[in-house]
Coordinates of C-alpha atoms in Angstrom, one line a residue:
M108 CA 26.6 -134.8 -29.6
A109 CA 27.0 -134.6 -33.4
E110 CA 25.8 -130.9 -33.4
R111 CA 28.2 -130.1 -30.6
S112 CA 31.0 -131.6 -32.6
R113 CA 30.1 -129.6 -35.7
R114 CA 30.1 -126.3 -33.7
T115 CA 33.5 -127.2 -32.3
V116 CA 34.9 -127.7 -35.8
R117 CA 33.3 -124.5 -37.1
D118 CA 34.8 -122.6 -34.2
L119 CA 38.2 -124.0 -34.7
R120 CA 38.1 -123.1 -38.4
R121 CA 37.0 -119.6 -37.6
G122 CA 39.8 -119.3 -35.0
N123 CA 42.4 -120.4 -37.6
R124 CA 41.2 -117.8 -40.0
A125 CA 41.3 -115.1 -37.4
R126 CA 44.9 -115.9 -36.5
V127 CA 46.0 -115.7 -40.1
L128 CA 44.1 -112.5 -40.8
Q129 CA 45.3 -110.8 -37.6
R130 CA 49.0 -111.6 -38.2
L131 CA 48.8 -110.5 -41.8
Y132 CA 47.0 -107.3 -40.8
F133 CA 49.4 -106.2 -38.2
D134 CA 52.7 -107.8 -39.3
G135 CA 52.2 -108.5 -43.0
P136 CA 53.1 -109.0 -45.8
L137 CA 54.2 -112.5 -44.7
S138 CA 54.9 -115.7 -46.6
R139 CA 53.1 -119.0 -45.9
Q140 CA 56.3 -120.3 -44.2
E141 CA 56.4 -117.2 -41.9
L142 CA 52.7 -117.6 -41.0
G143 CA 53.3 -121.0 -39.5
P144 CA 55.4 -119.9 -36.5
A145 CA 53.6 -116.6 -36.3
T146 CA 50.2 -118.3 -35.8
G147 CA 51.2 -121.7 -34.4
L148 CA 49.3 -123.5 -37.2
S149 CA 50.6 -126.4 -39.3
S150 CA 51.6 -125.9 -42.9
G151 CA 48.5 -127.8 -44.0
S152 CA 46.2 -125.5 -42.0
I153 CA 47.9 -122.5 -43.3
S154 CA 47.5 -123.6 -46.9
N155 CA 43.8 -124.3 -46.3
V156 CA 43.1 -121.0 -44.6
V157 CA 45.0 -119.0 -47.2
A158 CA 43.2 -120.7 -50.0
E159 CA 39.8 -119.9 -48.4
L160 CA 40.6 -116.3 -47.7
A161 CA 42.1 -115.7 -51.1
S162 CA 39.0 -117.2 -52.8
E163 CA 36.9 -114.7 -50.8
G164 CA 38.9 -111.8 -51.9
L165 CA 40.4 -111.0 -48.5
L166 CA 44.0 -111.9 -49.3
E167 CA 46.2 -111.2 -52.2
E168 CA 49.8 -111.7 -53.3
A169 CA 52.3 -108.9 -52.4
G170 CA 55.4 -110.0 -54.3
I171 CA 58.1 -112.7 -54.1
V172 CA 61.2 -112.8 -51.9
D173 CA 64.2 -115.1 -52.3
S174 CA 64.8 -117.8 -49.7
D175 CA 68.0 -119.2 -48.4
G176 CA 68.8 -121.8 -51.1
G177 CA 65.2 -122.8 -51.7
R178 CA 62.4 -121.7 -54.0
P179 CA 61.3 -118.0 -53.9
R180 CA 58.5 -117.4 -51.4
T181 CA 55.3 -115.6 -52.2
L182 CA 54.3 -112.8 -49.8
L183 CA 50.7 -112.4 -48.8
R184 CA 48.8 -109.4 -47.5
I185 CA 45.3 -108.2 -46.7
A186 CA 43.5 -107.2 -49.9
P187 CA 42.4 -103.6 -49.5
G188 CA 39.4 -104.1 -51.7
G189 CA 38.1 -106.9 -49.6
G190 CA 35.7 -104.7 -47.7
L191 CA 34.8 -101.2 -46.5
F192 CA 34.4 -99.6 -43.1
V193 CA 32.8 -96.3 -42.0
G194 CA 34.3 -94.4 -39.1
I195 CA 32.4 -91.5 -37.5
D196 CA 33.6 -89.0 -34.9
I197 CA 30.7 -87.2 -33.3
G198 CA 32.7 -84.5 -31.7
E199 CA 31.5 -81.3 -30.1
T200 CA 32.4 -79.0 -33.0
R201 CA 31.7 -81.3 -36.0
V202 CA 30.5 -84.7 -37.2
R203 CA 33.3 -86.3 -39.3
V204 CA 32.5 -89.3 -41.5
E205 CA 35.2 -91.2 -43.3
L206 CA 35.1 -94.2 -45.5
F207 CA 38.0 -96.7 -45.4
D208 CA 39.0 -99.8 -47.3
L209 CA 40.0 -103.0 -45.5
S210 CA 43.6 -101.7 -45.0
L211 CA 42.1 -98.5 -43.3
T212 CA 43.2 -96.3 -46.2
E213 CA 40.8 -93.3 -46.4
L214 CA 38.7 -93.3 -49.5
A215 CA 36.4 -90.3 -48.8
R216 CA 35.4 -88.0 -46.0
T217 CA 32.9 -85.3 -45.1
D218 CA 32.5 -82.9 -42.2
R219 CA 29.3 -81.5 -40.8
L220 CA 30.0 -78.4 -38.6
L221 CA 28.0 -78.0 -35.4
A222 CA 26.8 -74.7 -34.2
Q223 CA 27.6 -73.8 -30.6
H224 CA 25.3 -75.8 -28.3
G225 CA 23.8 -77.4 -31.4
Y226 CA 23.8 -81.0 -30.1
D227 CA 20.2 -81.8 -31.1
V228 CA 19.7 -85.6 -31.5
E229 CA 17.7 -85.3 -34.7
R230 CA 20.4 -83.0 -36.2
I231 CA 23.1 -85.5 -35.4
V232 CA 21.2 -88.4 -36.8
G233 CA 20.6 -86.4 -40.0
H234 CA 24.3 -85.6 -40.2
V235 CA 25.3 -89.3 -39.9
R236 CA 22.7 -90.3 -42.5
S237 CA 23.8 -87.8 -45.1
G238 CA 27.4 -88.2 -44.3
V239 CA 27.4 -92.0 -44.8
S240 CA 25.5 -91.5 -48.1
D241 CA 28.0 -88.8 -49.2
V242 CA 31.2 -90.8 -48.6
L243 CA 29.8 -93.8 -50.4
R244 CA 28.8 -91.7 -53.3
D245 CA 32.0 -89.8 -53.5
A246 CA 34.1 -93.0 -53.5
G247 CA 31.8 -94.7 -55.9
A248 CA 31.5 -97.5 -53.4
D249 CA 29.0 -100.3 -53.2
P250 CA 27.3 -100.2 -49.8
R251 CA 27.0 -104.0 -49.9
M252 CA 30.8 -104.1 -49.4
L253 CA 30.4 -102.4 -46.0
L254 CA 31.6 -104.6 -43.1
G255 CA 30.5 -102.2 -40.4
I256 CA 30.0 -98.7 -39.2
G257 CA 31.9 -97.5 -36.1
I258 CA 30.9 -94.4 -34.2
G259 CA 32.7 -92.5 -31.4
V260 CA 30.3 -90.3 -29.3
P261 CA 30.6 -88.5 -26.0
G262 CA 29.1 -90.1 -22.9
I263 CA 28.4 -93.4 -21.3
I264 CA 27.3 -96.2 -23.6
E265 CA 24.8 -98.7 -22.5
R266 CA 25.2 -101.7 -24.9
D267 CA 22.3 -104.1 -25.8
A268 CA 19.8 -102.0 -23.8
P269 CA 16.4 -103.6 -23.4
A270 CA 13.4 -102.1 -25.2
D271 CA 12.1 -100.4 -22.0
A272 CA 15.5 -98.6 -21.7
G273 CA 15.6 -97.3 -25.3
G274 CA 16.9 -100.5 -27.0
P275 CA 17.4 -102.7 -28.8
G276 CA 21.0 -101.7 -29.3
A277 CA 23.2 -99.1 -27.8
V278 CA 21.8 -96.2 -25.7
V279 CA 23.8 -93.1 -25.0
H280 CA 23.9 -91.2 -21.7
G281 CA 25.7 -88.0 -22.4
Q282 CA 25.0 -85.7 -19.5
T283 CA 27.3 -82.9 -20.7
I284 CA 25.6 -82.7 -24.1
G285 CA 22.1 -83.0 -22.8
W286 CA 21.5 -86.6 -23.9
S287 CA 19.7 -88.8 -21.5
A288 CA 19.0 -92.4 -22.5
V289 CA 19.1 -91.6 -26.2
P290 CA 18.3 -94.7 -28.3
F291 CA 21.1 -93.9 -30.7
E292 CA 21.6 -97.2 -32.4
R293 CA 17.9 -97.6 -33.0
L294 CA 17.6 -94.1 -34.4
L295 CA 20.6 -94.7 -36.8
R296 CA 19.2 -98.0 -38.0
E297 CA 15.9 -96.3 -38.8
A298 CA 17.7 -93.5 -40.7
V299 CA 20.9 -94.7 -42.4
A300 CA 20.4 -96.4 -45.8
V301 CA 22.7 -99.4 -45.6
P302 CA 22.1 -103.1 -46.0
A303 CA 20.4 -104.7 -42.9
E304 CA 23.4 -106.9 -42.2
V305 CA 25.8 -104.0 -41.7
P306 CA 26.5 -103.8 -38.0
F307 CA 26.8 -100.5 -36.0
F308 CA 29.4 -100.2 -33.3
I309 CA 28.9 -97.3 -30.9
D310 CA 31.4 -96.4 -28.2
N311 CA 32.9 -93.5 -26.3
G312 CA 35.1 -91.3 -28.4
A313 CA 38.0 -91.4 -25.9
K314 CA 37.9 -95.2 -26.2
T315 CA 38.0 -95.2 -30.0
L316 CA 40.9 -92.7 -29.8
G317 CA 42.7 -95.0 -27.4
Q318 CA 42.2 -98.0 -29.6
A319 CA 43.6 -96.2 -32.7
E320 CA 46.7 -95.1 -30.8
M321 CA 47.2 -98.7 -29.4
W322 CA 46.8 -100.3 -32.8
F323 CA 48.6 -97.8 -35.1
G324 CA 50.1 -94.9 -33.0
G325 CA 52.1 -94.1 -29.9
G326 CA 50.6 -96.9 -27.8
R327 CA 51.8 -99.7 -30.2
G328 CA 53.8 -102.2 -28.2
A329 CA 52.9 -100.8 -24.8
G330 CA 51.7 -103.2 -22.1
A331 CA 49.5 -100.4 -20.7
A332 CA 48.8 -96.9 -21.9
A333 CA 46.4 -94.1 -21.0
V334 CA 45.2 -91.9 -23.8
A335 CA 43.6 -88.5 -23.1
L336 CA 41.2 -86.8 -25.4
I337 CA 41.0 -83.1 -25.1
G338 CA 38.5 -81.3 -27.3
S339 CA 35.7 -79.0 -26.2
G340 CA 35.3 -81.6 -23.5
V341 CA 37.8 -84.0 -21.9
G342 CA 37.9 -87.7 -21.6
A343 CA 40.4 -90.6 -21.4
S344 CA 40.8 -94.3 -21.9
V345 CA 43.1 -96.9 -20.3
N346 CA 44.3 -99.7 -22.5
R347 CA 46.0 -102.9 -21.5
G348 CA 47.4 -105.8 -23.4
D349 CA 48.9 -106.3 -26.9
V350 CA 46.7 -105.6 -29.8
L351 CA 46.4 -109.3 -30.6
D352 CA 45.9 -110.4 -27.0
E353 CA 42.4 -111.8 -26.3
D354 CA 42.7 -110.4 -22.8
L355 CA 43.2 -106.8 -24.1
S356 CA 41.0 -104.3 -22.2
N357 CA 40.1 -100.9 -23.3
A358 CA 38.0 -98.8 -20.9
A359 CA 36.7 -95.3 -21.3
L360 CA 36.9 -93.1 -18.3
E361 CA 34.9 -90.0 -17.4
W362 CA 38.2 -88.4 -16.6
G363 CA 37.0 -84.9 -17.4
H364 CA 34.7 -85.1 -14.4
T365 CA 37.2 -85.9 -11.8
T366 CA 37.7 -83.0 -9.4
V367 CA 40.8 -80.8 -9.7
Q368 CA 39.6 -77.8 -7.6
L369 CA 37.4 -78.0 -4.5
R370 CA 34.4 -75.6 -4.8
G371 CA 35.9 -74.6 -8.2
R372 CA 34.3 -73.5 -11.5
R373 CA 30.9 -74.9 -12.4
C374 CA 31.2 -77.6 -15.0
R375 CA 28.6 -78.2 -17.7
C376 CA 27.9 -81.6 -16.1
G377 CA 26.4 -79.7 -13.2
S378 CA 29.2 -80.3 -10.7
T379 CA 32.0 -78.0 -9.6
G380 CA 35.8 -78.1 -9.9
C381 CA 35.9 -80.7 -12.7
L382 CA 39.0 -81.0 -14.9
E383 CA 36.8 -80.3 -18.0
A384 CA 35.8 -76.9 -16.4
Y385 CA 39.5 -75.9 -16.7
A386 CA 41.1 -77.9 -19.5
G387 CA 38.3 -78.3 -22.1
A388 CA 38.5 -75.9 -25.0
E389 CA 35.0 -74.6 -24.2
A390 CA 36.1 -73.8 -20.7
M391 CA 39.3 -72.1 -21.9
R392 CA 37.3 -70.0 -24.2
E393 CA 34.9 -69.0 -21.4
R394 CA 37.7 -68.3 -19.0
W395 CA 39.4 -66.0 -21.4
Q396 CA 36.2 -64.1 -22.2
E397 CA 35.5 -63.7 -18.5
A398 CA 39.0 -62.2 -18.1
G399 CA 38.4 -59.7 -20.8
G400 CA 40.1 -61.5 -23.7
P401 CA 39.6 -59.9 -27.1
L402 CA 37.1 -62.4 -28.4
S403 CA 33.8 -61.9 -30.2
P404 CA 30.8 -63.3 -28.2
D405 CA 30.0 -65.8 -31.0
A406 CA 33.6 -67.1 -31.4
D407 CA 33.6 -70.9 -31.6
D408 CA 36.0 -73.1 -29.5
E409 CA 38.5 -73.7 -32.2
T410 CA 38.8 -70.1 -33.1
A411 CA 39.0 -69.0 -29.5
L412 CA 41.7 -71.5 -28.6
A413 CA 43.9 -70.6 -31.5
A414 CA 43.6 -66.9 -30.5
L415 CA 44.4 -67.7 -26.9
L416 CA 47.6 -69.5 -27.9
E417 CA 48.5 -66.7 -30.3
A418 CA 48.1 -64.1 -27.5
A419 CA 50.2 -66.2 -25.0
Y420 CA 52.9 -67.2 -27.6
P421 CA 53.1 -64.4 -30.2
G422 CA 56.4 -65.6 -31.7
P423 CA 59.5 -63.7 -32.6
G424 CA 58.9 -60.1 -33.6
G425 CA 55.4 -60.1 -32.3
A426 CA 53.7 -58.3 -29.5
A427 CA 54.5 -59.1 -25.9
P428 CA 52.8 -62.2 -24.5
D429 CA 49.4 -61.4 -23.0
P430 CA 49.9 -62.1 -19.2
V431 CA 46.2 -63.0 -18.8
A432 CA 46.4 -65.6 -21.6
V433 CA 49.7 -66.9 -20.1
S434 CA 48.1 -67.3 -16.7
I435 CA 45.0 -69.1 -18.1
L436 CA 47.2 -71.6 -20.0
D437 CA 49.5 -72.2 -17.0
E438 CA 46.5 -73.0 -14.8
T439 CA 45.3 -75.4 -17.6
A440 CA 48.7 -77.1 -17.7
E441 CA 48.7 -77.5 -13.9
C442 CA 45.2 -79.0 -13.9
L443 CA 46.1 -81.4 -16.7
G444 CA 49.3 -82.4 -15.0
A445 CA 47.5 -83.1 -11.7
A446 CA 44.8 -85.1 -13.4
L447 CA 47.4 -87.1 -15.4
A448 CA 49.2 -87.8 -12.1
D449 CA 45.9 -89.4 -11.0
L450 CA 46.1 -91.7 -14.0
V451 CA 49.7 -92.5 -13.2
N452 CA 49.0 -93.3 -9.6
L453 CA 45.8 -95.3 -10.3
F454 CA 46.7 -97.3 -13.4
L455 CA 50.6 -97.3 -13.6
P456 CA 50.7 -96.9 -17.4
E457 CA 53.9 -97.1 -19.3
R458 CA 52.8 -94.3 -21.6
I459 CA 50.3 -91.4 -21.5
L460 CA 49.3 -89.9 -24.9
V461 CA 47.6 -86.6 -25.2
G462 CA 45.3 -86.3 -28.2
G463 CA 42.1 -84.7 -29.4
W464 CA 42.1 -81.6 -31.6
A465 CA 42.6 -79.2 -28.6
G466 CA 45.2 -81.4 -26.9
L467 CA 47.2 -81.5 -30.1
L468 CA 46.9 -77.7 -30.4
I469 CA 48.0 -76.8 -26.9
G470 CA 50.5 -79.7 -26.6
P471 CA 53.5 -78.2 -28.4
H472 CA 53.3 -75.2 -26.0
L473 CA 52.2 -76.8 -22.7
L474 CA 53.6 -80.3 -22.8
P475 CA 56.8 -79.5 -20.8
E476 CA 54.8 -77.8 -18.1
I477 CA 52.2 -80.6 -18.1
R478 CA 55.0 -83.2 -17.6
R479 CA 56.5 -81.1 -14.8
Y480 CA 53.2 -80.8 -12.9
A481 CA 52.5 -84.5 -13.4
R482 CA 55.8 -85.4 -11.8
A483 CA 55.2 -83.1 -9.0
Y484 CA 51.7 -84.5 -8.2
A485 CA 52.4 -88.2 -8.9
L486 CA 54.2 -90.8 -6.8
E487 CA 57.8 -90.6 -7.7
H488 CA 58.4 -94.3 -8.6
A489 CA 55.2 -94.4 -10.7
A490 CA 56.0 -91.2 -12.5
A491 CA 59.6 -92.3 -13.3
R492 CA 58.3 -95.2 -15.3
T493 CA 55.7 -93.3 -17.3
T494 CA 56.3 -91.2 -20.4
I495 CA 53.9 -88.4 -21.4
D496 CA 53.8 -87.4 -25.1
L497 CA 51.4 -86.3 -27.8
G498 CA 49.3 -88.8 -29.7
H499 CA 50.8 -89.8 -33.1
L500 CA 47.7 -90.0 -35.3
G501 CA 46.6 -86.4 -35.4
P502 CA 43.1 -85.0 -35.3
D503 CA 41.6 -87.9 -37.3
A504 CA 42.4 -90.5 -34.6
V505 CA 38.9 -90.7 -33.2
T506 CA 37.5 -91.5 -36.7
V507 CA 40.2 -94.1 -37.4
G508 CA 39.5 -95.6 -34.0
A509 CA 35.8 -95.7 -34.7
A510 CA 36.6 -97.7 -37.8
T511 CA 38.7 -100.1 -35.8
L512 CA 35.5 -101.2 -33.9
P513 CA 34.0 -103.1 -36.8
L514 CA 37.5 -104.0 -38.0
A515 CA 38.3 -105.7 -34.7
D516 CA 35.0 -107.6 -34.9
F517 CA 35.7 -108.6 -38.5
L518 CA 39.1 -109.9 -37.6
A519 CA 37.9 -111.8 -34.5
R520 CA 35.3 -113.5 -36.7
G521 CA 37.9 -114.7 -39.1
G522 CA 36.7 -112.5 -41.9
T523 CA 33.2 -113.8 -41.9
R524 CA 30.4 -111.3 -42.5
P525 CA 27.8 -110.8 -39.8
A526 CA 24.3 -112.0 -39.9
P527 CA 21.6 -109.3 -39.7
K528 CA 21.1 -108.1 -36.2
P529 CA 17.7 -109.1 -34.9
F530 CA 15.9 -105.8 -34.7
P531 CA 12.1 -105.6 -34.5
D532 CA 10.3 -104.9 -37.7
A533 CA 9.1 -101.6 -36.3
V534 CA 12.6 -100.2 -36.3
A535 CA 13.9 -101.8 -39.5
G536 CA 15.4 -98.8 -41.4
P537 CA 16.1 -98.0 -45.0
G538 CA 18.6 -100.9 -45.2
A539 CA 15.9 -103.5 -44.6
G540 CA 14.9 -103.4 -48.3
F541 CA 18.3 -102.5 -49.6
E542 CA 18.8 -103.6 -53.2
S543 CA 21.3 -101.2 -54.9
P544 CA 23.8 -98.5 -54.1
A545 CA 21.4 -95.9 -55.5
S546 CA 18.2 -96.5 -53.6
P547 CA 16.6 -98.7 -50.9
G548 CA 14.7 -100.4 -53.7
P549 CA 11.0 -101.0 -54.4
S550 CA 8.5 -102.3 -52.0
P551 CA 7.0 -105.8 -52.7
S552 CA 4.1 -104.1 -54.4
G553 CA 6.5 -102.4 -56.8
S554 CA 6.0 -98.9 -55.5
A555 CA 8.7 -96.9 -53.9
A556 CA 9.6 -98.0 -50.4
P557 CA 8.0 -95.7 -47.8
A558 CA 10.3 -93.6 -45.6
P559 CA 10.8 -95.2 -42.2
D560 CA 8.6 -93.8 -39.4
T561 CA 11.1 -92.3 -37.0
T562 CA 8.8 -89.6 -35.6
S563 CA 8.1 -91.3 -32.3
A564 CA 11.7 -92.2 -31.4
M565 CA 12.9 -88.8 -32.5
A566 CA 10.3 -87.1 -30.4
S567 CA 11.2 -89.1 -27.4
A568 CA 14.9 -88.3 -27.9
R569 CA 14.2 -84.6 -28.3
R570 CA 12.1 -84.7 -25.1
V571 CA 14.7 -86.2 -22.9
T572 CA 17.3 -83.9 -24.4
R573 CA 15.2 -80.8 -23.6
E574 CA 14.5 -82.1 -20.1
R575 CA 18.2 -82.7 -19.4
A576 CA 19.3 -79.4 -20.8
A577 CA 16.7 -77.6 -18.7
R578 CA 18.0 -79.3 -15.5
L579 CA 21.6 -78.3 -16.4
G580 CA 20.6 -74.7 -17.3
M581 CA 21.9 -75.1 -20.9

């Protein structure tokens, strides 16, 4: 009974800390007097929690404001230097790694470009390993200040998979990129040189984009919003609840693999008629090449999409619009509008936001037509209460959203740091012996710590990738 009572007190204290941190994070700076009604805590509890958090370097003073006839009030805010997060966007044209402080201000970034069809597991793990090392070095940051690493990746994520399914940790099933049961978290823990207690949070890239827009962008304040990610591939997430609501749900959808054309184009997932086979940047490039568009055979998706838009919308004084390019983009707009109508009818969102690098590129040209087609295909009442706009956070939104994964966990835990995740010794990576920002540190015998043995896991990941690619004809 005594142990149960101690747990209850500890949980209550952590909950009080979480309330204060969350309110200051999203609504601050605030005074102690304002924190009371904002959190529902007593003035005594506020004083205790603020003192604790300030002593841990998580809060700092942000100036003084006059009060109505009373003493001036000190404003409090989250201390940016209280911790670090890494956000990683594993896209289909590049791997982007960014380092953020506790306020999610970017401190450093690096990009690793991916060659066409270059989605080799070992290559991606190597890009993450070197990218994390580079941003920490470039910012002069101490890895021991890391509160977590968030990663957005294409595919379906199986969390806490058992060992016989590729665990422990998150396993990625990315059919369109040739990943089948890739033990991604285990591979990263073996490879990335960070302290053992630093947690990894791996989720679908569309979900991280949605969370970023809900927290800081066009979804802020909406009860329900759908966020579409259009890049080389296509995905979406549906988000419900206020950012501080414990019942908030944020679900990734394989929206790109819903059918928009019966017996249509072959999709890289192996099916036919998928939205991604028409609206993804890779598919738009292929369709223009098939129609005789003036593209070099080795043009990447970003170059091809920019050229397609230039051909369709040459601007004042330019050449006449290319009718083939115009036709391809109109078909893309209709497919997107019809697929967004499905989201409207199924989920009744207040807002739909279109993001991703390709979505932001085509949006200024196609958004009016996308809206028109969505209204034509959706139920009238549902469409009338839904707005469709571009995302507000730009092409970095997936990376920011990835960083919110460890941030959300940190805030929910009241600013306490996580204990090391119980991984078997066989997969303890460079961080297991971490002693300094410069190196993993010496082994107990005094010699240099040996490199982790990742050969078996990498070989297994490469094998399932090759098998999946062969089945899909990639």
